[in-house]
PDB file of C-alpha atoms in Angstrom:
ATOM      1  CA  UNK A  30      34.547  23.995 -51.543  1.00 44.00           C
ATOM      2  CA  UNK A  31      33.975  28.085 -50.380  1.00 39.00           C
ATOM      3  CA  UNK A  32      34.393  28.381 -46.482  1.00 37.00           C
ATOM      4  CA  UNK A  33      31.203  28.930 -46.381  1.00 38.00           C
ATOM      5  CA  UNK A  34      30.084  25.433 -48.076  1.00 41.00           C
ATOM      6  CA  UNK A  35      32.824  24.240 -45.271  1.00 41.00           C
ATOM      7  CA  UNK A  36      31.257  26.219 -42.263  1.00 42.00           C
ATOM      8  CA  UNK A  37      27.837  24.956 -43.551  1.00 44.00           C
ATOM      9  CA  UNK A  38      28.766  20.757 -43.616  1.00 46.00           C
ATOM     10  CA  UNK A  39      30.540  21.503 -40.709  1.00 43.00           C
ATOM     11  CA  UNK A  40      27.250  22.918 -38.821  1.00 46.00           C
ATOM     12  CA  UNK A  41      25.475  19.659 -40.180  1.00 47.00           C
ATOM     13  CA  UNK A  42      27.766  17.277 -38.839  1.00 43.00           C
ATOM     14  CA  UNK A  43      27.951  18.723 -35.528  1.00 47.00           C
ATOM     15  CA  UNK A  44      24.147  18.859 -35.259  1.00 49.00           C
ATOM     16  CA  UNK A  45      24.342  15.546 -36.134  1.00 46.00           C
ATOM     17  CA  UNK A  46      26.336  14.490 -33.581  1.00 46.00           C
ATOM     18  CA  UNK A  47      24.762  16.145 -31.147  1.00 42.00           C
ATOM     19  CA  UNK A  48      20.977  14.316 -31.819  1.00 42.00           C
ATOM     20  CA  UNK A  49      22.968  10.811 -32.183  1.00 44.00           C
ATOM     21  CA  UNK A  50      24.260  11.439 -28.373  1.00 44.00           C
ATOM     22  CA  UNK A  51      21.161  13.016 -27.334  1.00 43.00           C
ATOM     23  CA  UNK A  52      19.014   9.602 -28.834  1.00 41.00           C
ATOM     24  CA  UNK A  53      22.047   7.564 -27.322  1.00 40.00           C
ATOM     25  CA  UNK A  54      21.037   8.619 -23.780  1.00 40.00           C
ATOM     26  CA  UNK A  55      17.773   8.458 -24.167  1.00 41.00           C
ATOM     27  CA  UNK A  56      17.404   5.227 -25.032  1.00 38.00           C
ATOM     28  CA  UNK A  57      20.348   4.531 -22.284  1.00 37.00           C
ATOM     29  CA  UNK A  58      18.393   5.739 -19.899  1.00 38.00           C
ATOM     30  CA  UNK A  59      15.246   3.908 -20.934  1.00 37.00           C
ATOM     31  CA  UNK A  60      15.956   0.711 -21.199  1.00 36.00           C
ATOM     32  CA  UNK A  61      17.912   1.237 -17.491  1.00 39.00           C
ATOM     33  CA  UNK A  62      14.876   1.178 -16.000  1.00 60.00           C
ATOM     34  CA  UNK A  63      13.638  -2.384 -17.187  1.00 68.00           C
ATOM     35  CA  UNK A  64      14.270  -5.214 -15.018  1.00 68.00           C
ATOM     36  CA  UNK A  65      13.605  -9.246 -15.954  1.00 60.00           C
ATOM     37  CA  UNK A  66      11.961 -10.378 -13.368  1.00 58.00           C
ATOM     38  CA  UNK A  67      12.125 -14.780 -12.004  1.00 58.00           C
ATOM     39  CA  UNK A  68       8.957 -14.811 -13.985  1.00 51.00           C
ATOM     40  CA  UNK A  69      10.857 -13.961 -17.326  1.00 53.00           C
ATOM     41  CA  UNK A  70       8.762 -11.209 -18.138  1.00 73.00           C
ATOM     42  CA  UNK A  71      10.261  -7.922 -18.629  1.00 91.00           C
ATOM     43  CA  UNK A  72       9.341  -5.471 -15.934  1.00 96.00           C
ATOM     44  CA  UNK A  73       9.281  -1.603 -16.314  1.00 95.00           C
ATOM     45  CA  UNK A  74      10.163   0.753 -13.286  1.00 98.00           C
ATOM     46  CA  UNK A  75       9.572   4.101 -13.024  1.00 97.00           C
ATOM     47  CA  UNK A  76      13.320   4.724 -11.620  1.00 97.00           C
ATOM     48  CA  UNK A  77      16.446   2.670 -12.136  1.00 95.00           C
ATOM     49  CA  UNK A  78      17.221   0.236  -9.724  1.00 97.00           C
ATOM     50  CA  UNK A  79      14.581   0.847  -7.581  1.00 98.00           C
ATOM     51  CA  UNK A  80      11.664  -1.007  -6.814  1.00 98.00           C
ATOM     52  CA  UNK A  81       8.689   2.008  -5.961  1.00 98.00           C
ATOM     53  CA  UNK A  82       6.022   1.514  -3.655  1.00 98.00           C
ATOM     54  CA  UNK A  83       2.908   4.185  -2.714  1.00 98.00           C
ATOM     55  CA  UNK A  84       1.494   4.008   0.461  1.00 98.00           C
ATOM     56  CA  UNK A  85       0.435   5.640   3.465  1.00 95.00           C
ATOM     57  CA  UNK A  86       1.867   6.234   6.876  1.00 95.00           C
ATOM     58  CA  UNK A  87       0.989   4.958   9.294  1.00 91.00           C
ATOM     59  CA  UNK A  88      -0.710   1.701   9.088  1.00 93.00           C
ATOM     60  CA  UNK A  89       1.107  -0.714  11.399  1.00 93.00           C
ATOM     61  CA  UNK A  90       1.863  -3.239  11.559  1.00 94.00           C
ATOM     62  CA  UNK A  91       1.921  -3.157   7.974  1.00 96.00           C
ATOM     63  CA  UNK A  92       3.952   0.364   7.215  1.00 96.00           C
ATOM     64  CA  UNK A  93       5.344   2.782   9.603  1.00 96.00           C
ATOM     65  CA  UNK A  94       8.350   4.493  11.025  1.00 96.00           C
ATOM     66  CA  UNK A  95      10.432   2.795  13.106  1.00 96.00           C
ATOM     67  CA  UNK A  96      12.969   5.401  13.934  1.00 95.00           C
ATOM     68  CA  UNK A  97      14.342   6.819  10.625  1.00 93.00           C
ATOM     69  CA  UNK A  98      13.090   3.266   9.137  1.00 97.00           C
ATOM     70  CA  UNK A  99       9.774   2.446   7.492  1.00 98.00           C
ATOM     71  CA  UNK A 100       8.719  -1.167   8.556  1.00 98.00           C
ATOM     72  CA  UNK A 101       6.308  -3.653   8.341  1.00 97.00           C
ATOM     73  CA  UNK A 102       4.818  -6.519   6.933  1.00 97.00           C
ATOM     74  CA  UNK A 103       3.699  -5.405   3.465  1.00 98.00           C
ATOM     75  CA  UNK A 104       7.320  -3.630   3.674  1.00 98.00           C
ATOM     76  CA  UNK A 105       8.786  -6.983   3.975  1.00 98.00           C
ATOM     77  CA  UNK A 106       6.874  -8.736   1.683  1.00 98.00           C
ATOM     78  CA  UNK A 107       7.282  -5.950  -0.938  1.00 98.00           C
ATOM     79  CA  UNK A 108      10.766  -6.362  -0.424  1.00 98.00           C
ATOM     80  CA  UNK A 109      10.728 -10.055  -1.238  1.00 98.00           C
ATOM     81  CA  UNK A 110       9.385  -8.867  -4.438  1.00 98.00           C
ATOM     82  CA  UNK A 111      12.223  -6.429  -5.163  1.00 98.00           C
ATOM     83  CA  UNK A 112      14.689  -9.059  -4.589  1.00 98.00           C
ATOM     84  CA  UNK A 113      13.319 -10.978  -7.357  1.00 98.00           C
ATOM     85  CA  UNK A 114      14.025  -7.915  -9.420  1.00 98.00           C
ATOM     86  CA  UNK A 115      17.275  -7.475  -8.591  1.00 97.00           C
ATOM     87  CA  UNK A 116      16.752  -4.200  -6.963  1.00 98.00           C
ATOM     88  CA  UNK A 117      15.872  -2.472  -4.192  1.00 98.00           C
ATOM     89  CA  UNK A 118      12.600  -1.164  -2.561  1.00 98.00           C
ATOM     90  CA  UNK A 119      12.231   2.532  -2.186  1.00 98.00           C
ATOM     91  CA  UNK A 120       8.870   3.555  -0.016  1.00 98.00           C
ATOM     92  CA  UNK A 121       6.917   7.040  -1.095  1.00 98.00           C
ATOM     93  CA  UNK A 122       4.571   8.138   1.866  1.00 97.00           C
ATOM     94  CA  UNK A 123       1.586   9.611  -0.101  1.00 96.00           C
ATOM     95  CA  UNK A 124      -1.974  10.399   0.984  1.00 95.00           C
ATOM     96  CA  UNK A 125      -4.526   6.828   0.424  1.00 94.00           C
ATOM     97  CA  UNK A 126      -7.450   8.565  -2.051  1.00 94.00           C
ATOM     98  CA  UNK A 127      -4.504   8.714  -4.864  1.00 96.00           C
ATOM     99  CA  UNK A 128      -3.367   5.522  -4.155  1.00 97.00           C
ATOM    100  CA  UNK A 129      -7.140   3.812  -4.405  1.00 95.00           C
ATOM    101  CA  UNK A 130      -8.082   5.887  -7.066  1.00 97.00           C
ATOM    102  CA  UNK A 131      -4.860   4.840  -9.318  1.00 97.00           C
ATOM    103  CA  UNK A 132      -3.612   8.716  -9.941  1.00 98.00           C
ATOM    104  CA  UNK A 133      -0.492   7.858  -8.612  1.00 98.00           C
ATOM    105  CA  UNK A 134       0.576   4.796 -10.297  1.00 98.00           C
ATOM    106  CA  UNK A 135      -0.541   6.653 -13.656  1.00 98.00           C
ATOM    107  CA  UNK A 136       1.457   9.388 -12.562  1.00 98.00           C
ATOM    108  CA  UNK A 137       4.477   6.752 -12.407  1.00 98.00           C
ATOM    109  CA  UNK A 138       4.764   8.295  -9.305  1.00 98.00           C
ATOM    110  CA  UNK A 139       5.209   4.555  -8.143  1.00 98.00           C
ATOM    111  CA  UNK A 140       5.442   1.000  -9.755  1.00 98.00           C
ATOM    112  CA  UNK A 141       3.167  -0.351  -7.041  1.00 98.00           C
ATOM    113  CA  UNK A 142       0.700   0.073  -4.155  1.00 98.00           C
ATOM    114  CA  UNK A 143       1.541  -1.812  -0.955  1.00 98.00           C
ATOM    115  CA  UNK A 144      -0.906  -0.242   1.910  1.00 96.00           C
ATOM    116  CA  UNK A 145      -3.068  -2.851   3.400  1.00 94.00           C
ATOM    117  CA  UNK A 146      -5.609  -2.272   0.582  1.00 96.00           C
ATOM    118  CA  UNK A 147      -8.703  -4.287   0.407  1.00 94.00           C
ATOM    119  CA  UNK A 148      -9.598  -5.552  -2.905  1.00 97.00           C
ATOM    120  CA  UNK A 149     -12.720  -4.268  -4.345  1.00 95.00           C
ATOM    121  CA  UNK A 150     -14.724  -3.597  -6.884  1.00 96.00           C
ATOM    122  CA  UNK A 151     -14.587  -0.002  -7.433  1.00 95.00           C
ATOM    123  CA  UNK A 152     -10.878  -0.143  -6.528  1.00 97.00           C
ATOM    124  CA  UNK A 153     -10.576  -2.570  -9.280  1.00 97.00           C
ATOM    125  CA  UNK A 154     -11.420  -0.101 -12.429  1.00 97.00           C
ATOM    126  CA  UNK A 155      -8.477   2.486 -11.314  1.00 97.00           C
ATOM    127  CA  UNK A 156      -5.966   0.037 -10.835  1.00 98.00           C
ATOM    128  CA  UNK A 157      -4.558  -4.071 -11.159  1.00 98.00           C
ATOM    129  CA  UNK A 158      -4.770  -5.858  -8.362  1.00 98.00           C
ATOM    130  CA  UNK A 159      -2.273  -8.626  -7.366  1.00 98.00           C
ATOM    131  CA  UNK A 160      -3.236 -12.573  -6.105  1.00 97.00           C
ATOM    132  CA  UNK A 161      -4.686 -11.762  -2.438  1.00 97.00           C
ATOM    133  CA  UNK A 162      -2.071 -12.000   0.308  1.00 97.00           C
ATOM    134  CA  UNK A 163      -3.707 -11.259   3.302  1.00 95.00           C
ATOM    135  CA  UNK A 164      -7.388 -12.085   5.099  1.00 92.00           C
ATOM    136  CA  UNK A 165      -8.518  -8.954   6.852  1.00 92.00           C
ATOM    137  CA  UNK A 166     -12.214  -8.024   8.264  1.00 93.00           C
ATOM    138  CA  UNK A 167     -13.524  -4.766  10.015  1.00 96.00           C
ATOM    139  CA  UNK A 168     -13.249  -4.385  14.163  1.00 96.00           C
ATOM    140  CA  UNK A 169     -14.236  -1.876  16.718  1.00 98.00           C
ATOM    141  CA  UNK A 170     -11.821  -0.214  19.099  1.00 98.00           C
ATOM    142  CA  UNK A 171     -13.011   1.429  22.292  1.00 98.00           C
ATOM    143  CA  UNK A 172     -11.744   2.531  25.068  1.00 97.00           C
ATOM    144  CA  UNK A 173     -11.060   0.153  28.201  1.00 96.00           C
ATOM    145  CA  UNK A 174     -14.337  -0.543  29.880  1.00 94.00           C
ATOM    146  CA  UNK A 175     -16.694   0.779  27.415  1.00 94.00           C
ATOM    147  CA  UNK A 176     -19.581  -1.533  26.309  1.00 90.00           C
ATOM    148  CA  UNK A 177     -19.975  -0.938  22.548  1.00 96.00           C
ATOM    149  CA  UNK A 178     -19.626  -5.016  21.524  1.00 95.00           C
ATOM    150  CA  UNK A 179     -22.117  -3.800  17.888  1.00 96.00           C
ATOM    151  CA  UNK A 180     -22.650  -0.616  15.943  1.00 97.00           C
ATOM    152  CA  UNK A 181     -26.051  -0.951  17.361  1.00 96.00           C
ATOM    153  CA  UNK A 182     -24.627  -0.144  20.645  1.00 97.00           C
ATOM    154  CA  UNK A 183     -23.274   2.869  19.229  1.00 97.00           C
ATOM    155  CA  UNK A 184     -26.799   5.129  18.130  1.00 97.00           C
ATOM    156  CA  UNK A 185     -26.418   8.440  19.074  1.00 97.00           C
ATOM    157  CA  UNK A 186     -22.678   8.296  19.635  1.00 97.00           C
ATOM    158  CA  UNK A 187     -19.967   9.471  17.665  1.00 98.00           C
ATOM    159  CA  UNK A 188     -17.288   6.871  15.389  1.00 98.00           C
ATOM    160  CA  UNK A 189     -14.283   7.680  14.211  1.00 98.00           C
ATOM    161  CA  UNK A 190     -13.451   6.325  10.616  1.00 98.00           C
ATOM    162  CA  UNK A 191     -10.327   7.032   8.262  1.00 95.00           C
ATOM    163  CA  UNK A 192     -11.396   8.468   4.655  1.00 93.00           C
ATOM    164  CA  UNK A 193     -11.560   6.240   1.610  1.00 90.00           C
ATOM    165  CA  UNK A 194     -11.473   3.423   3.512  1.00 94.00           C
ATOM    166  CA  UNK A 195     -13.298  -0.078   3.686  1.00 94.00           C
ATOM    167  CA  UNK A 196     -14.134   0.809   7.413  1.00 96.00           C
ATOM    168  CA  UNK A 197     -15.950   4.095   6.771  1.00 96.00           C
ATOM    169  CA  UNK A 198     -18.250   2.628   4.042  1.00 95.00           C
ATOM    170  CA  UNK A 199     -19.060  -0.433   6.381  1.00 96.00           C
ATOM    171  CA  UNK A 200     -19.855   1.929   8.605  1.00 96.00           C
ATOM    172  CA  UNK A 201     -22.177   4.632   6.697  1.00 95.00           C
ATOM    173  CA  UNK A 202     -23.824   1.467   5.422  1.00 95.00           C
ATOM    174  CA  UNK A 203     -24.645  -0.529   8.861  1.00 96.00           C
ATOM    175  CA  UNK A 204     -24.298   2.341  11.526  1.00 95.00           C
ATOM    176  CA  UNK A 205     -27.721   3.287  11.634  1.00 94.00           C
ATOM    177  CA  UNK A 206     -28.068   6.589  13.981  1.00 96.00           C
ATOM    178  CA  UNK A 207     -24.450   7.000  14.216  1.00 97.00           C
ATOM    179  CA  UNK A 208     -22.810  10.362  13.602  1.00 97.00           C
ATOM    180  CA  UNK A 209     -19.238   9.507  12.393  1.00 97.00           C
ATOM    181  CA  UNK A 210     -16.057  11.708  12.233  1.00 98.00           C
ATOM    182  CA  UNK A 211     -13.986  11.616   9.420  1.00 97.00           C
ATOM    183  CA  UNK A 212      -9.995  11.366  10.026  1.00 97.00           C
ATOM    184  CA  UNK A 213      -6.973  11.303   7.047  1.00 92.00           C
ATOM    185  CA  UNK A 214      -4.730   8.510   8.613  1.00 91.00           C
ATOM    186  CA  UNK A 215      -4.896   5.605  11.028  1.00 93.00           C
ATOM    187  CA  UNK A 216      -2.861   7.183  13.452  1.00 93.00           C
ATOM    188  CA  UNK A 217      -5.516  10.287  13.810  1.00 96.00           C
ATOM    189  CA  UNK A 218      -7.902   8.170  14.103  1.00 97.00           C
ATOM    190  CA  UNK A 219      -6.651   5.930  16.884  1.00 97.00           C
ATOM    191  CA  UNK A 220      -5.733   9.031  18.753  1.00 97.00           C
ATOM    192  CA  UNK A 221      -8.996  10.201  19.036  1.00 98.00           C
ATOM    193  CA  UNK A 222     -10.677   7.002  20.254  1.00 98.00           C
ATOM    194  CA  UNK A 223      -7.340   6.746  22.980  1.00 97.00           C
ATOM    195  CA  UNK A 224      -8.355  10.523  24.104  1.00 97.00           C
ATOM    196  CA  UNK A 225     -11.904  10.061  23.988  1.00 97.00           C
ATOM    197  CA  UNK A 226     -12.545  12.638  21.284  1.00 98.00           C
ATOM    198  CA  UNK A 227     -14.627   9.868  20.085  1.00 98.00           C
ATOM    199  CA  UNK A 228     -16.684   7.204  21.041  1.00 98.00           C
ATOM    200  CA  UNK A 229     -14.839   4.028  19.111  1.00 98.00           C
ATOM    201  CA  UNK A 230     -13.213   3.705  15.931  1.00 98.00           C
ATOM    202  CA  UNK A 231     -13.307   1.500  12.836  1.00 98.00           C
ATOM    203  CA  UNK A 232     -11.168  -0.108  11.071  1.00 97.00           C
ATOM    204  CA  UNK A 233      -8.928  -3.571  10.106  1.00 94.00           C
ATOM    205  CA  UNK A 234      -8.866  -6.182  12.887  1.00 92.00           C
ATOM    206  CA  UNK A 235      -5.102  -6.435  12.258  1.00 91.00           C
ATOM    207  CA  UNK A 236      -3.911  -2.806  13.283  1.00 95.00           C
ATOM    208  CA  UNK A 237      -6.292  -2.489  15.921  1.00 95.00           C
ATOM    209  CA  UNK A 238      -5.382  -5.978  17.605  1.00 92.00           C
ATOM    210  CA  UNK A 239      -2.125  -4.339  17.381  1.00 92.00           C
ATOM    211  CA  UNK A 240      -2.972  -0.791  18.561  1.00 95.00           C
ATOM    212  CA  UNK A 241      -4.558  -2.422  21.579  1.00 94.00           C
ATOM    213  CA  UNK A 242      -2.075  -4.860  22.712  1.00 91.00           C
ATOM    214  CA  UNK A 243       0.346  -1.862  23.045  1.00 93.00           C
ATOM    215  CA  UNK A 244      -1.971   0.401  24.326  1.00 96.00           C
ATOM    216  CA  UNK A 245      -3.627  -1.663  27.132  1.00 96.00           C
ATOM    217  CA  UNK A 246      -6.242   1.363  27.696  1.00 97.00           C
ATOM    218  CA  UNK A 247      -8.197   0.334  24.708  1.00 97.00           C
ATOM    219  CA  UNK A 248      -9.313  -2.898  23.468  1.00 96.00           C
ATOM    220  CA  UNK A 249     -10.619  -4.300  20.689  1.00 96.00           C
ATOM    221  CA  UNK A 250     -15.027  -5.443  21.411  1.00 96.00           C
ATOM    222  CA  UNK A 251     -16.570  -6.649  17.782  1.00 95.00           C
ATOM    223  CA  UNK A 252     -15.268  -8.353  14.851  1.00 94.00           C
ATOM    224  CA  UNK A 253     -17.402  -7.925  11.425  1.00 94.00           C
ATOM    225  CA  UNK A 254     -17.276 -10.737   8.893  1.00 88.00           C
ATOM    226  CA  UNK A 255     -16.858  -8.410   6.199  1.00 92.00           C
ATOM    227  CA  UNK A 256     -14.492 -11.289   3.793  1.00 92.00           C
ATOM    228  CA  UNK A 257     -11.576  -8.932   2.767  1.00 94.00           C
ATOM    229  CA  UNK A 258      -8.319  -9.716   1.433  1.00 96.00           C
ATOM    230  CA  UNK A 259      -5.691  -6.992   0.338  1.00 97.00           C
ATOM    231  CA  UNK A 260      -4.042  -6.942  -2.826  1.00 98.00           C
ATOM    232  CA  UNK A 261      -0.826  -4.741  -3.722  1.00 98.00           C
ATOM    233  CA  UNK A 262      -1.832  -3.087  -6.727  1.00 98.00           C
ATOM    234  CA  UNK A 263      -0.154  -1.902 -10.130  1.00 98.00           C
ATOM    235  CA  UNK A 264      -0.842   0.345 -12.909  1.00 98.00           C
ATOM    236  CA  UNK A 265      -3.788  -1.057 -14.960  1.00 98.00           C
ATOM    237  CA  UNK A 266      -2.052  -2.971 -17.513  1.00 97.00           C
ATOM    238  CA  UNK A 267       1.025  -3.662 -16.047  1.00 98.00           C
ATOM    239  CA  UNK A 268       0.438  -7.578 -16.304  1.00 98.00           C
ATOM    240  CA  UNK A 269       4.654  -8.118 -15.834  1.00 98.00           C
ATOM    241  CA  UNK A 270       4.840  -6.606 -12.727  1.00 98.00           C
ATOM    242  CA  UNK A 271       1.411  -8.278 -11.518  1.00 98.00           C
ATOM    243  CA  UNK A 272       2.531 -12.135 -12.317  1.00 98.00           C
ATOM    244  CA  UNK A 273       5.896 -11.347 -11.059  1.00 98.00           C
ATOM    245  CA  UNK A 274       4.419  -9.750  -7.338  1.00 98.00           C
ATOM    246  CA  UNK A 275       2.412 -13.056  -7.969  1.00 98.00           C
ATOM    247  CA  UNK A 276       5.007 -15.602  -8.005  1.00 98.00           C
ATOM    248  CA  UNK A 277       7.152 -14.006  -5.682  1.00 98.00           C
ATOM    249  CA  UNK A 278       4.394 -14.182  -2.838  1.00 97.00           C
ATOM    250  CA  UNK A 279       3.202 -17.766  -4.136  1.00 98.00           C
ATOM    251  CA  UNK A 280       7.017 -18.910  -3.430  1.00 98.00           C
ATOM    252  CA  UNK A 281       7.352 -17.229  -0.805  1.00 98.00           C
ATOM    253  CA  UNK A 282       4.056 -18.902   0.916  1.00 97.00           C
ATOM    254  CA  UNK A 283       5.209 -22.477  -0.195  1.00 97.00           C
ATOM    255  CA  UNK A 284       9.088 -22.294   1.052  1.00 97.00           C
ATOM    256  CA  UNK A 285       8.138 -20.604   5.060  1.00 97.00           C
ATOM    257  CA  UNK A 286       8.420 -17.532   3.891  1.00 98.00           C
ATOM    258  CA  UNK A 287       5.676 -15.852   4.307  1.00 97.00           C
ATOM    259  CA  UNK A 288       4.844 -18.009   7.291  1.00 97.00           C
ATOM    260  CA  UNK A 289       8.024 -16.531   9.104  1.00 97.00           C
ATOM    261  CA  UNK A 290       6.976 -12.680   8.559  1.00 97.00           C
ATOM    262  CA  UNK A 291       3.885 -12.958   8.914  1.00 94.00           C
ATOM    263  CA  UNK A 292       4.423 -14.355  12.613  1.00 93.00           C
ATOM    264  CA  UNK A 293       6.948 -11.859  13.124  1.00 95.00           C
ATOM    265  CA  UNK A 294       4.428  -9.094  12.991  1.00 94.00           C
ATOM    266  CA  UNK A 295       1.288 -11.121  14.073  1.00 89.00           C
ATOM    267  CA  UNK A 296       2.382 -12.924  16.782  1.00 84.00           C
ATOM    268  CA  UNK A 297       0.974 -15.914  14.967  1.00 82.00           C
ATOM    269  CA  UNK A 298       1.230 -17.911  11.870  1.00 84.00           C
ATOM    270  CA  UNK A 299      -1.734 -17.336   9.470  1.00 85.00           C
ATOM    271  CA  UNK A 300      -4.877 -20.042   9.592  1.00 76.00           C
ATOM    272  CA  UNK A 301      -4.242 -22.419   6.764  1.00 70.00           C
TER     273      UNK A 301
END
């Protein structure tokens, strides 16, 4: 063999050994991502060991920052669900309109929604929804002593709403003769109705019963049967995640559970 001829297989073998350890960690660190969840099907995560969830800060008491700590009740649940897995939950604070519009779960940018979403139609063609976990309907907050008890009472005032939200189309849809203000997040929104930039706000009963019980200068005055429920939401597709949120949250409801957190950051235990 000339040293060429030598230099040559030598070249081939190295390259060779170079794509068998580059395919080695690649498919290392692919299948380090999977998980098998209680439910036996194989679950995919977007980063190992970690169980991602999109949402958007804050929306207490279901996610916010308590200190350096995010919190809440869909925190907690979320984390029942990550348990299950074997792994733990790691929170990414995004804006709402690309977590209801599914960019961000087909970005794998996250492996699940968790953000006090309300399940609906529209929501339902840019993303999977899980079994519904939580009974929600729309509210009014005011400030102490004002007498808006209806939107009716509210022609020719201003209403705060928070964009992409159940509450704002409730409200462009009923609020005849109401000029509403738009705000990003929850905590803009209650703000303004606190500092009387606005007239009332819109939104869940659940965080405004809470906004108002710790801010005793506003109250809650009208309750609209609207029927929500949330649902944490997945990539469409991504049935193994879906069944596995899905028994997770269906155990946790039968063995107290659920019953325990859900008092925790209610006050009360849900209506059976």
């Amino acid at each position: 063999m000339s040293a060429r001829s030598a230099r040559n297989r030598k070249h081939r073998i190295s390259r060779t050994a170079v794509l068998t350890a580059a395919l080695l960690t690649a498919v290392t660190a692919c299948s380090s991502t999977k998980t098998s969840g209680k439910s036996g099907d194989e679950v995919q995560l977007v980063s190992s060991g970690k169980l991602t969830t999109c949402t958007h800060l804050p929306y207490e008491p279901f996610q916010f920052k308590q200190g350096k700590k995010i919190v809440g009740f869909d925190v907690e649940l979320v984390d029942l669900v990550a348990k299950d897995l074997g792994v733990e939950q790691k929170i990414v604070d995004t804006p709402f309109e690309g977590i209801q519009s599914g960019e961000d779960l087909n970005a794998s940018k996250c492996d699940l929604a968790a953000a006090g979403m309300t399940i609906t139609p529209v929501r339902e063609k840019n993303l999977d929804f899980s079994a519904p976990y939580f009974d929600a309907t729309q509210a009014l907050l005011t400030k102490k002593g004002k007498k808006y008890d209806s939107l009716d009472d509210l022609k020719g005032k201003e209403l705060g709403v928070q964009q992409s939200t159940t509450g704002e189309e409730y409200a462009k849809k009923h609020g005849k003769g109401i000029t509403t203000r738009q705000y990003e997040d929850l905590g803009l929104l209650l703000t303004a109705v606190k500092t009387g930039q606005v007239d009332a706000g819109i939104n869940d009963n659940g965080v405004l019963y809470d906004y108002a019980k710790k801010n005793p200068d506003t109250q809650v005055t009208a309750e609209f049967d609207t029927g929500e429920q949330y649902g944490i939401g997945v990539r469409t597709g991504n049935d193994a995640l879906r069944k596995q949120i899905n028994k997770t949250i269906k155990k946790a409801k039968g063995d107290g559970r659920y019953d325990k957190i859900y008092k925790k950051w209610f006050g009360t235990e849900p209506k059976k």
